[in-house]
Amino acid sequence: MARPRKEQELDIARRAVEETIRLLAQQGDFDVPLTSVAQAVGCTAPALYGHFRNKNALLRAARDEGFGRLYNEKFAVFEQMRGDPFGYLRDGSYAYARFALENPTLYRLMFSPPPKLGVSDDPWSSEAGRQVLSLLLTGLRSSQEHGYLPGADLQRYGFMFWSTIHGAVSLNIQNRLLDHAAKWDSTQSVIDALMEMIAATGPAKHPITS
Amino acid sequence: MARPRKEQELDIARRAVEETIRLLAQQGDFDVPLTSVAQAVGCTAPALYGHFRNKNALLRAARDEGFGRLYNEKFAVFEQMRGDPFGYLRDGSYAYARFALENPTLYRLMFSPPPKLGVSDDPWSSEAGRQVLSLLLTGLRSSQEHGYLPGADLQRYGFMFWSTIHGAVSLNIQNRLLDHAAKWDSTQSVIDALMEMIAATGPAKHPITS
DNA sequence: TCCAAGAACTGAATGACATTCAGTTTGAGG
DNA sequence: CCTCAAACTGAATGTCATTCAGTTCTTGGA
């Protein structure tokens, strides 16, 4: 029993990442046995070593895929909101929070990875996070051009903005006493408070309705 | 070779927690082998099972100890700042951030614990976090009595305040490209921005100097 | 069409650990 | 002094990750 039929050529790498993300969500924890990933894919554990140097590399790939998905969701909102930077900041933040609350374990893998993943060695990983941040900065810059946050240091405010949302999402994910709806309400409340503060700096009469 | 001399009666439990925290910091990761904790304490791994149900219980104890230390540091600032609630908010936040940046792995264990720790089952753990939050709320309440944040919903602002600082600290801990000083500067900048916003709502003439 | 080379897997072996268990030694009460 | 229970220990078990020596397809040339 060895080399399989030609049908499933390069599927293993893609499927392994996919199944890893699924198992991550299912088990709610990082320590997914390689064996179960292999079983879900339909091969044996050693076969995965032909596609990933080791388990950490597989988790890194899952993490990168997570950043890709998050970026895509934020980018979709970005395009849909062209011309309304304030609306983008709000709905982009909602999208970010929704992604985090719907994929809590993946989100934790993205933003609180075990150091042994060797994330710092991989230029890609910090790049992916940077792309998400740059999308936020673009939104802030546009908002500033529309009269909000006059004279503010965007780098500084951008980081604070991100910190607030990341913090709210992290604390809510961690709090097991809350159900999904309560986590969402709590996070949304923080985002709304943040948007109110930005709205207060801008041209009057901007409704906060979502 | 079995039961040791009477000298080190109940030291093992205490020392195990201490050494675990030390090894956590040294290895920068949660998966500290029980064997190394035992070795550091001066016993064998099975001996630890007489004091902790399992490794997760030991990590939970280390986590609780972390909350205790954080609370003590914040409480010290609190007592030292009686009568200056705004100053307490600022210096208490600095103390919080300093604790997190100086004990990054312990902080991660406290706020992004692996679900398998079974933290949710333990009423103590959420209690410890709640005590830290209540200290913040007391500071906000006092600040409000001194004229800041007039009419604000403190529960809501308290959570946003905590989210911002926790987020800034988490993102800075995670960013391996920054050295310690840079992480501190970045975090301090977020805290200062937050304090400026609160100061802006209060009685005029409050200097922001630290 | 047939064949050699190597790609892509597999089963079995190795090594870390956590956890359990059957002793073994020592302190304390009678 | 003697018995008992507490507090440990060494050895055994089980769960992974990772490695390795085969084994079986696929492919490109004769």
CSV table of C-alpha atoms (C1' of nucleotides) in Angstrom, one decimal:
chain,number,residue,atom,x,y,z
A,1,MET,CA,0.0,0.0,0.0
A,2,ALA,CA,1.7,3.2,-1.1
A,3,ARG,CA,1.4,5.8,-3.7
A,4,PRO,CA,-2.3,6.6,-4.3
A,5,ARG,CA,-4.1,7.2,-7.6
A,6,LYS,CA,-3.5,10.4,-9.5
A,7,GLU,CA,-6.9,11.8,-8.7
A,8,GLN,CA,-6.0,13.7,-5.5
A,9,GLU,CA,-2.7,15.2,-6.7
A,10,LEU,CA,-2.0,18.3,-4.7
A,11,ASP,CA,-5.1,18.3,-2.6
A,12,ILE,CA,-3.5,17.2,0.6
A,13,ALA,CA,-1.8,20.4,1.5
A,14,ARG,CA,-4.9,22.5,0.9
A,15,ARG,CA,-7.2,20.0,2.6
A,16,ALA,CA,-4.9,19.6,5.6
A,17,VAL,CA,-5.1,23.3,6.3
A,18,GLU,CA,-8.9,23.2,5.8
A,19,GLU,CA,-9.3,20.3,8.1
A,20,THR,CA,-6.9,21.7,10.7
A,21,ILE,CA,-9.0,24.9,10.9
A,22,ARG,CA,-12.2,22.7,11.2
A,23,LEU,CA,-10.7,20.6,13.9
A,24,LEU,CA,-9.3,23.7,15.7
A,25,ALA,CA,-12.8,25.0,15.9
A,26,GLN,CA,-14.3,21.7,16.9
A,27,GLN,CA,-11.8,21.0,19.6
A,28,GLY,CA,-11.5,24.6,20.7
A,29,ASP,CA,-7.9,24.1,21.3
A,30,PHE,CA,-4.5,24.2,19.5
A,31,ASP,CA,-3.4,20.7,20.3
A,32,VAL,CA,-5.1,18.9,17.5
A,33,PRO,CA,-3.4,15.6,17.0
A,34,LEU,CA,-1.7,15.3,13.6
A,35,THR,CA,-3.3,11.9,13.4
A,36,SER,CA,-6.8,13.3,13.3
A,37,VAL,CA,-5.9,15.8,10.7
A,38,ALA,CA,-4.5,13.0,8.6
A,39,GLN,CA,-7.6,10.9,9.2
A,40,ALA,CA,-9.8,13.8,8.2
A,41,VAL,CA,-7.8,14.3,5.0
A,42,GLY,CA,-7.7,10.6,4.3
A,43,CYS,CA,-4.0,9.8,4.7
A,44,THR,CA,-1.6,8.9,7.4
A,45,ALA,CA,0.3,11.3,9.7
A,46,PRO,CA,3.7,10.8,8.1
A,47,ALA,CA,2.2,11.7,4.7
A,48,LEU,CA,1.7,15.2,6.0
A,49,TYR,CA,5.4,15.6,6.4
A,50,GLY,CA,5.7,15.6,2.6
A,51,HIS,CA,3.8,18.9,2.6
A,52,PHE,CA,4.8,20.5,5.8
A,53,ARG,CA,8.1,20.4,7.7
A,54,ASN,CA,6.3,19.6,10.9
A,55,LYS,CA,3.1,20.2,12.9
A,56,ASN,CA,4.1,23.8,13.6
A,57,ALA,CA,4.4,24.5,9.9
A,58,LEU,CA,0.9,23.2,9.4
A,59,LEU,CA,-0.5,25.4,12.2
A,60,ARG,CA,1.4,28.3,10.7
A,61,ALA,CA,-0.3,27.6,7.4
A,62,ALA,CA,-3.7,27.5,9.1
A,63,ARG,CA,-2.8,30.8,10.8
A,64,ASP,CA,-1.9,32.4,7.5
A,65,GLU,CA,-5.1,31.1,6.0
A,66,GLY,CA,-6.9,32.8,8.9
A,67,PHE,CA,-5.3,36.1,8.1
A,68,GLY,CA,-6.2,35.7,4.5
A,69,ARG,CA,-9.9,35.1,5.3
A,70,LEU,CA,-10.0,38.0,7.7
A,71,TYR,CA,-8.4,40.3,5.2
A,72,ASN,CA,-10.9,39.1,2.5
A,73,GLU,CA,-13.8,39.9,4.7
A,74,LYS,CA,-12.5,43.3,5.6
A,75,PHE,CA,-11.6,44.0,2.1
A,76,ALA,CA,-15.1,43.1,0.9
A,77,VAL,CA,-16.6,45.6,3.3
A,78,PHE,CA,-14.0,48.1,2.2
A,79,GLU,CA,-15.0,47.9,-1.5
A,80,GLN,CA,-18.7,47.9,-0.6
A,81,MET,CA,-18.2,51.1,1.4
A,82,ARG,CA,-16.2,53.2,-1.0
A,83,GLY,CA,-17.0,56.8,-0.5
A,84,ASP,CA,-18.2,56.3,3.1
A,85,PRO,CA,-15.0,55.9,5.2
A,86,PHE,CA,-16.9,56.4,8.5
A,87,GLY,CA,-19.2,53.6,7.5
A,88,TYR,CA,-16.3,51.5,6.6
A,89,LEU,CA,-14.6,52.0,9.9
A,90,ARG,CA,-17.8,50.9,11.6
A,91,ASP,CA,-18.8,48.0,9.4
A,92,GLY,CA,-15.2,46.9,9.0
A,93,SER,CA,-14.9,46.7,12.7
A,94,TYR,CA,-18.1,44.7,12.9
A,95,ALA,CA,-16.7,42.3,10.3
A,96,TYR,CA,-13.5,42.0,12.3
A,97,ALA,CA,-15.3,41.3,15.5
A,98,ARG,CA,-17.7,38.8,13.8
A,99,PHE,CA,-14.8,36.9,12.3
A,100,ALA,CA,-13.1,36.7,15.7
A,101,LEU,CA,-16.2,35.6,17.6
A,102,GLU,CA,-17.2,33.1,15.0
A,103,ASN,CA,-13.7,31.6,14.8
A,104,PRO,CA,-12.4,32.1,18.4
A,105,THR,CA,-9.8,29.4,18.3
A,106,LEU,CA,-8.4,30.4,14.9
A,107,TYR,CA,-8.4,34.0,16.1
A,108,ARG,CA,-6.4,33.0,19.2
A,109,LEU,CA,-4.0,31.1,16.9
A,110,MET,CA,-3.6,34.3,14.9
A,111,PHE,CA,-3.0,36.7,17.7
A,112,SER,CA,-1.8,34.6,20.7
A,113,PRO,CA,0.2,31.9,19.0
A,114,PRO,CA,2.4,29.7,21.1
A,115,PRO,CA,5.9,31.0,20.6
A,116,LYS,CA,7.1,27.6,19.5
A,117,LEU,CA,5.3,28.1,16.2
A,118,GLY,CA,8.3,30.2,15.3
A,119,VAL,CA,6.0,32.8,13.9
A,120,SER,CA,8.6,35.5,14.2
A,121,ASP,CA,10.9,33.7,11.8
A,122,ASP,CA,8.3,33.8,9.1
A,123,PRO,CA,8.1,37.2,7.4
A,124,TRP,CA,4.8,36.2,5.9
A,125,SER,CA,3.0,36.1,9.2
A,126,SER,CA,3.7,39.5,10.4
A,127,GLU,CA,3.0,40.8,6.8
A,128,ALA,CA,-0.5,39.4,6.9
A,129,GLY,CA,-1.3,41.1,10.2
A,130,ARG,CA,0.2,44.3,8.7
A,131,GLN,CA,-2.1,44.2,5.7
A,132,VAL,CA,-5.1,44.1,8.0
A,133,LEU,CA,-3.7,47.1,9.9
A,134,SER,CA,-3.0,49.0,6.7
A,135,LEU,CA,-6.6,48.5,5.7
A,136,LEU,CA,-7.6,50.1,9.0
A,137,LEU,CA,-5.2,53.0,8.4
A,138,THR,CA,-6.6,53.6,5.0
A,139,GLY,CA,-10.0,53.9,6.5
A,140,LEU,CA,-8.8,56.3,9.1
A,141,ARG,CA,-7.0,58.4,6.5
A,142,SER,CA,-10.1,58.6,4.4
A,143,SER,CA,-12.1,59.5,7.4
A,144,GLN,CA,-9.7,62.3,8.2
A,145,GLU,CA,-10.1,63.6,4.7
A,146,HIS,CA,-13.8,63.7,5.3
A,147,GLY,CA,-13.3,65.9,8.4
A,148,TYR,CA,-13.0,63.4,11.2
A,149,LEU,CA,-10.1,63.2,13.7
A,150,PRO,CA,-8.7,66.6,12.5
A,151,GLY,CA,-5.0,66.8,13.1
A,152,ALA,CA,-4.7,63.4,14.8
A,153,ASP,CA,-1.6,61.2,14.5
A,154,LEU,CA,-3.2,58.3,12.5
A,155,GLN,CA,-0.5,55.8,13.4
A,156,ARG,CA,-1.1,56.4,17.0
A,157,TYR,CA,-4.9,56.4,16.7
A,158,GLY,CA,-4.9,53.4,14.4
A,159,PHE,CA,-3.0,51.3,17.0
A,160,MET,CA,-5.3,52.5,19.8
A,161,PHE,CA,-8.4,51.7,17.7
A,162,TRP,CA,-7.1,48.2,16.9
A,163,SER,CA,-6.0,47.7,20.5
A,164,THR,CA,-9.5,48.5,21.7
A,165,ILE,CA,-11.3,46.1,19.3
A,166,HIS,CA,-8.7,43.4,19.7
A,167,GLY,CA,-8.9,43.7,23.4
A,168,ALA,CA,-12.7,43.6,23.5
A,169,VAL,CA,-12.8,40.6,21.2
A,170,SER,CA,-10.1,38.8,23.2
A,171,LEU,CA,-11.7,39.4,26.6
A,172,ASN,CA,-15.1,38.3,25.3
A,173,ILE,CA,-13.7,35.2,23.6
A,174,GLN,CA,-12.0,34.3,26.9
A,175,ASN,CA,-15.1,34.8,29.0
A,176,ARG,CA,-16.8,31.4,29.1
A,177,LEU,CA,-19.7,32.7,31.2
A,178,LEU,CA,-21.2,34.6,28.3
A,179,ASP,CA,-23.0,33.0,25.4
A,180,HIS,CA,-22.4,33.9,21.8
A,181,ALA,CA,-25.1,36.6,21.7
A,182,ALA,CA,-23.9,38.2,24.9
A,183,LYS,CA,-20.3,38.3,23.6
A,184,TRP,CA,-21.5,39.9,20.4
A,185,ASP,CA,-23.5,42.6,22.3
A,186,SER,CA,-20.6,43.4,24.5
A,187,THR,CA,-18.2,43.7,21.6
A,188,GLN,CA,-20.6,45.8,19.6
A,189,SER,CA,-21.1,48.1,22.5
A,190,VAL,CA,-17.4,48.8,22.6
A,191,ILE,CA,-17.2,49.4,18.8
A,192,ASP,CA,-20.2,51.7,19.0
A,193,ALA,CA,-18.6,53.7,21.8
A,194,LEU,CA,-15.5,54.0,19.8
A,195,MET,CA,-17.4,55.2,16.7
A,196,GLU,CA,-19.3,57.7,18.8
A,197,MET,CA,-16.0,59.2,20.0
A,198,ILE,CA,-14.8,59.5,16.4
A,199,ALA,CA,-18.1,60.9,15.2
A,200,ALA,CA,-17.9,63.6,17.9
A,201,THR,CA,-14.7,64.9,16.3
A,202,GLY,CA,-16.2,65.1,12.8
A,203,PRO,CA,-18.7,67.1,10.8
A,204,ALA,CA,-21.9,67.3,12.7
A,205,LYS,CA,-25.1,65.4,11.8
A,206,HIS,CA,-23.5,62.1,11.1
A,207,PRO,CA,-26.1,59.5,12.2
A,208,ILE,CA,-24.7,56.6,14.2
A,209,THR,CA,-27.4,54.2,13.1
A,210,SER,CA,-26.1,50.9,11.7
B,1,MET,CA,14.1,5.9,49.0
B,2,ALA,CA,10.8,7.4,49.9
B,3,ARG,CA,9.4,9.8,52.4
B,4,PRO,CA,11.8,12.7,52.9
B,5,ARG,CA,12.9,14.4,56.1
B,6,LYS,CA,10.4,16.6,58.0
B,7,GLU,CA,12.2,19.8,57.0
B,8,GLN,CA,10.4,20.7,53.8
B,9,GLU,CA,6.9,19.9,55.0
B,10,LEU,CA,4.4,21.8,52.9
B,11,ASP,CA,6.9,23.6,50.8
B,12,ILE,CA,6.4,21.6,47.6
B,13,ALA,CA,3.0,23.1,46.6
B,14,ARG,CA,4.2,26.7,47.1
B,15,ARG,CA,7.6,26.1,45.5
B,16,ALA,CA,6.0,24.2,42.6
B,17,VAL,CA,3.9,27.3,41.7
B,18,GLU,CA,6.9,29.5,42.1
B,19,GLU,CA,9.2,27.4,39.9
B,20,THR,CA,6.4,26.9,37.3
B,21,ILE,CA,6.1,30.7,37.0
B,22,ARG,CA,9.9,31.0,36.7
B,23,LEU,CA,10.1,28.3,34.1
B,24,LEU,CA,7.1,29.7,32.2
B,25,ALA,CA,9.1,33.0,31.9
B,26,GLN,CA,12.3,31.2,31.0
B,27,GLN,CA,10.8,29.0,28.3
B,28,GLY,CA,8.4,31.6,27.1
B,29,ASP,CA,5.8,29.0,26.6
B,30,PHE,CA,3.1,27.1,28.4
B,31,ASP,CA,4.3,23.6,27.8
B,32,VAL,CA,6.8,23.3,30.7
B,33,PRO,CA,7.5,19.7,31.3
B,34,LEU,CA,6.3,18.6,34.7
B,35,THR,CA,9.7,16.8,35.0
B,36,SER,CA,11.5,20.1,35.0
B,37,VAL,CA,9.2,21.7,37.6
B,38,ALA,CA,9.8,18.6,39.8
B,39,GLN,CA,13.6,18.9,39.2
B,40,ALA,CA,13.6,22.6,40.1
B,41,VAL,CA,11.6,21.9,43.2
B,42,GLY,CA,13.8,18.9,44.1
B,43,CYS,CA,11.4,16.0,43.8
B,44,THR,CA,10.1,13.7,41.1
B,45,ALA,CA,7.2,14.3,38.8
B,46,PRO,CA,4.8,11.9,40.5
B,47,ALA,CA,5.4,13.7,43.8
B,48,LEU,CA,3.6,16.7,42.4
B,49,TYR,CA,0.5,14.7,42.0
B,50,GLY,CA,0.1,14.6,45.8
B,51,HIS,CA,-0.4,18.4,45.7
B,52,PHE,CA,-2.1,19.0,42.3
B,53,ARG,CA,-4.6,16.8,40.6
B,54,ASN,CA,-2.7,17.1,37.4
B,55,LYS,CA,-0.5,19.5,35.3
B,56,ASN,CA,-3.5,21.7,34.4
B,57,ALA,CA,-4.2,22.2,38.1
B,58,LEU,CA,-0.6,23.3,38.6
B,59,LEU,CA,-0.9,25.8,35.7
B,60,ARG,CA,-4.2,27.0,37.1
B,61,ALA,CA,-2.5,27.6,40.5
B,62,ALA,CA,0.2,29.6,38.7
B,63,ARG,CA,-2.4,31.6,36.9
B,64,ASP,CA,-4.2,32.4,40.2
B,65,GLU,CA,-0.9,33.4,41.7
B,66,GLY,CA,-0.4,35.7,38.7
B,67,PHE,CA,-3.8,37.3,39.3
B,68,GLY,CA,-2.9,37.8,42.9
B,69,ARG,CA,0.4,39.5,42.0
B,70,LEU,CA,-1.3,41.8,39.5
B,71,TYR,CA,-4.0,42.6,42.0
B,72,ASN,CA,-1.4,43.4,44.7
B,73,GLU,CA,0.5,45.7,42.4
B,74,LYS,CA,-2.6,47.6,41.3
B,75,PHE,CA,-3.8,47.7,44.9
B,76,ALA,CA,-0.5,49.2,46.1
B,77,VAL,CA,-0.9,52.0,43.5
B,78,PHE,CA,-4.5,52.4,44.6
B,79,GLU,CA,-3.6,53.0,48.2
B,80,GLN,CA,-0.7,55.2,47.3
B,81,MET,CA,-3.0,57.4,45.2
B,82,ARG,CA,-5.9,57.9,47.5
B,83,GLY,CA,-7.5,61.2,46.8
B,84,ASP,CA,-6.2,61.4,43.2
B,85,PRO,CA,-8.5,59.1,41.2
B,86,PHE,CA,-7.3,60.4,37.9
B,87,GLY,CA,-3.7,59.7,38.9
B,88,TYR,CA,-4.7,56.3,40.0
B,89,LEU,CA,-6.3,55.5,36.6
B,90,ARG,CA,-3.1,56.5,34.9
B,91,ASP,CA,-0.5,54.9,37.3
B,92,GLY,CA,-2.7,51.9,37.8
B,93,SER,CA,-2.7,51.4,34.1
B,94,TYR,CA,1.0,51.8,33.9
B,95,ALA,CA,1.4,49.2,36.7
B,96,TYR,CA,-0.9,46.9,34.8
B,97,ALA,CA,1.0,47.3,31.5
B,98,ARG,CA,4.3,46.9,33.3
B,99,PHE,CA,3.2,43.7,34.9
B,100,ALA,CA,2.1,42.4,31.5
B,101,LEU,CA,5.2,43.4,29.7
B,102,GLU,CA,7.5,42.0,32.4
B,103,ASN,CA,5.6,38.7,32.7
B,104,PRO,CA,4.4,38.1,29.1
B,105,THR,CA,4.0,34.4,29.3
B,106,LEU,CA,2.3,34.6,32.7
B,107,TYR,CA,0.0,37.3,31.3
B,108,ARG,CA,-0.8,35.1,28.4
B,109,LEU,CA,-1.6,32.3,30.7
B,110,MET,CA,-3.9,34.5,32.6
B,111,PHE,CA,-5.8,36.0,29.7
B,112,SER,CA,-5.4,33.5,26.9
B,113,PRO,CA,-5.3,30.2,28.7
B,114,PRO,CA,-5.7,27.0,26.7
B,115,PRO,CA,-9.3,25.9,27.2
B,116,LYS,CA,-8.1,22.5,28.5
B,117,LEU,CA,-7.0,24.2,31.7
B,118,GLY,CA,-10.7,24.0,32.6
B,119,VAL,CA,-10.6,27.6,33.8
B,120,SER,CA,-14.3,28.1,33.4
B,121,ASP,CA,-15.1,25.3,35.9
B,122,ASP,CA,-13.1,27.1,38.5
B,123,PRO,CA,-15.1,30.0,40.1
B,124,TRP,CA,-11.9,31.4,41.6
B,125,SER,CA,-10.3,32.2,38.3
B,126,SER,CA,-13.0,34.4,37.0
B,127,GLU,CA,-13.2,36.0,40.4
B,128,ALA,CA,-9.6,37.0,40.4
B,129,GLY,CA,-10.1,38.8,37.1
B,130,ARG,CA,-13.2,40.4,38.4
B,131,GLN,CA,-11.3,41.8,41.4
B,132,VAL,CA,-8.9,43.5,39.0
B,133,LEU,CA,-11.8,44.9,37.0
B,134,SER,CA,-13.6,46.1,40.2
B,135,LEU,CA,-10.5,48.1,41.2
B,136,LEU,CA,-10.6,49.8,37.8
B,137,LEU,CA,-14.3,50.5,38.2
B,138,THR,CA,-13.7,52.0,41.7
B,139,GLY,CA,-11.1,54.3,40.0
B,140,LEU,CA,-13.5,55.3,37.3
B,141,ARG,CA,-16.3,56.0,39.9
B,142,SER,CA,-14.0,58.2,42.0
B,143,SER,CA,-12.9,60.0,38.8
B,144,GLN,CA,-16.5,60.6,38.0
B,145,GLU,CA,-17.1,62.0,41.5
B,146,HIS,CA,-14.2,64.4,40.8
B,147,GLY,CA,-15.9,65.7,37.6
B,148,TYR,CA,-14.6,63.4,34.9
B,149,LEU,CA,-16.7,61.4,32.5
B,150,PRO,CA,-19.9,63.2,33.5
B,151,GLY,CA,-23.0,61.0,33.1
B,152,ALA,CA,-21.0,58.1,31.5
B,153,ASP,CA,-22.1,54.5,31.9
B,154,LEU,CA,-19.2,53.3,34.0
B,155,GLN,CA,-19.7,49.6,33.3
B,156,ARG,CA,-19.5,50.3,29.6
B,157,TYR,CA,-16.6,52.7,29.8
B,158,GLY,CA,-14.8,50.4,32.2
B,159,PHE,CA,-14.9,47.5,29.8
B,160,MET,CA,-13.8,49.7,27.0
B,161,PHE,CA,-10.9,51.1,29.1
B,162,TRP,CA,-9.8,47.6,30.0
B,163,SER,CA,-10.2,46.4,26.4
B,164,THR,CA,-7.9,49.1,25.1
B,165,ILE,CA,-5.2,48.4,27.6
B,166,HIS,CA,-5.4,44.7,27.4
B,167,GLY,CA,-5.4,44.9,23.6
B,168,ALA,CA,-2.4,47.2,23.5
B,169,VAL,CA,-0.5,45.0,25.9
B,170,SER,CA,-1.5,41.8,24.0
B,171,LEU,CA,-0.5,43.1,20.6
B,172,ASN,CA,2.8,44.4,21.9
B,173,ILE,CA,3.6,41.2,23.7
B,174,GLN,CA,2.9,39.3,20.5
B,175,ASN,CA,5.0,41.5,18.3
B,176,ARG,CA,8.4,39.9,18.3
B,177,LEU,CA,9.9,42.6,16.1
B,178,LEU,CA,9.9,45.1,19.0
B,179,ASP,CA,12.3,45.1,21.8
B,180,HIS,CA,11.2,45.6,25.4
B,181,ALA,CA,11.6,49.4,25.4
B,182,ALA,CA,9.7,49.8,22.1
B,183,LYS,CA,6.8,47.7,23.5
B,184,TRP,CA,6.7,49.8,26.6
B,185,ASP,CA,6.7,53.1,24.6
B,186,SER,CA,4.0,51.8,22.3
B,187,THR,CA,1.8,50.7,25.3
B,188,GLN,CA,2.4,53.9,27.2
B,189,SER,CA,1.4,55.9,24.2
B,190,VAL,CA,-2.0,54.2,24.1
B,191,ILE,CA,-2.5,54.7,27.8
B,192,ASP,CA,-1.6,58.4,27.5
B,193,ALA,CA,-4.0,58.8,24.6
B,194,LEU,CA,-6.8,57.2,26.7
B,195,MET,CA,-6.0,59.4,29.6
B,196,GLU,CA,-6.1,62.5,27.4
B,197,MET,CA,-9.5,61.6,26.3
B,198,ILE,CA,-10.7,61.2,29.9
B,199,ALA,CA,-9.0,64.4,30.9
B,200,ALA,CA,-10.8,66.2,28.1
B,201,THR,CA,-14.1,65.4,29.8
B,202,GLY,CA,-13.1,66.6,33.2
B,203,PRO,CA,-12.5,69.9,35.0
B,204,ALA,CA,-10.1,71.9,33.0
B,205,LYS,CA,-6.4,72.5,33.9
B,206,HIS,CA,-5.5,68.9,34.8
B,207,PRO,CA,-2.0,68.5,33.6
B,208,ILE,CA,-1.2,65.2,31.7
B,209,THR,CA,2.4,65.1,32.8
B,210,SER,CA,3.3,61.8,34.3
C,1,DT,C1',4.9,-1.4,-25.2
C,2,DC,C1',8.2,-1.8,-21.6
C,3,DC,C1',11.4,-0.2,-18.1
C,4,DA,C1',14.1,2.5,-14.8
C,5,DA,C1',13.9,6.4,-11.7
C,6,DG,C1',12.0,8.8,-8.4
C,7,DA,C1',7.7,10.8,-6.3
C,8,DA,C1',4.4,10.0,-2.7
C,9,DC,C1',3.0,7.1,0.7
C,10,DT,C1',2.8,3.5,4.4
C,11,DG,C1',3.7,0.7,8.7
C,12,DA,C1',6.7,0.2,12.2
C,13,DA,C1',10.1,2.2,15.5
C,14,DT,C1',11.7,6.1,18.5
C,15,DG,C1',11.5,9.5,22.0
C,16,DA,C1',9.0,13.1,24.9
C,17,DC,C1',5.9,13.6,28.2
C,18,DA,C1',1.8,13.1,31.5
C,19,DT,C1',-0.2,10.0,34.4
C,20,DT,C1',-0.9,5.8,37.2
C,21,DC,C1',0.5,2.2,40.4
C,22,DA,C1',2.6,-0.9,43.4
C,23,DG,C1',5.9,-0.6,46.6
C,24,DT,C1',9.1,1.7,50.4
C,25,DT,C1',10.5,4.7,53.9
C,26,DT,C1',9.6,7.7,57.7
C,27,DG,C1',7.0,10.3,61.3
C,28,DA,C1',3.5,9.9,65.0
C,29,DG,C1',0.4,7.9,68.3
C,30,DG,C1',-0.2,4.1,71.4
D,1,DC,C1',9.0,-0.8,70.3
D,2,DC,C1',5.2,-1.3,66.8
D,3,DT,C1',1.7,-0.3,63.7
D,4,DC,C1',-0.4,2.8,60.4
D,5,DA,C1',-0.9,6.2,57.3
D,6,DA,C1',1.4,9.9,54.8
D,7,DA,C1',4.6,11.2,51.3
D,8,DC,C1',7.5,9.7,48.0
D,9,DT,C1',9.9,6.9,44.5
D,10,DG,C1',10.9,3.8,40.3
D,11,DA,C1',8.9,1.5,36.8
D,12,DA,C1',5.1,0.9,33.5
D,13,DT,C1',1.5,2.7,30.3
D,14,DG,C1',-0.5,5.5,26.8
D,15,DT,C1',-0.6,9.4,23.7
D,16,DC,C1',1.3,11.9,20.5
D,17,DA,C1',5.1,13.9,17.1
D,18,DT,C1',8.7,12.6,14.2
D,19,DT,C1',11.8,9.6,11.5
D,20,DC,C1',13.0,5.8,8.5
D,21,DA,C1',13.2,2.0,5.6
D,22,DG,C1',10.5,0.0,2.4
D,23,DT,C1',6.6,-0.3,-1.3
D,24,DT,C1',3.8,1.1,-5.1
D,25,DC,C1',2.5,4.3,-8.6
D,26,DT,C1',3.5,7.7,-12.4
D,27,DT,C1',6.2,9.3,-15.8
D,28,DG,C1',9.6,10.0,-19.5
D,29,DG,C1',12.5,7.8,-22.5
D,30,DA,C1',13.8,3.4,-25.5
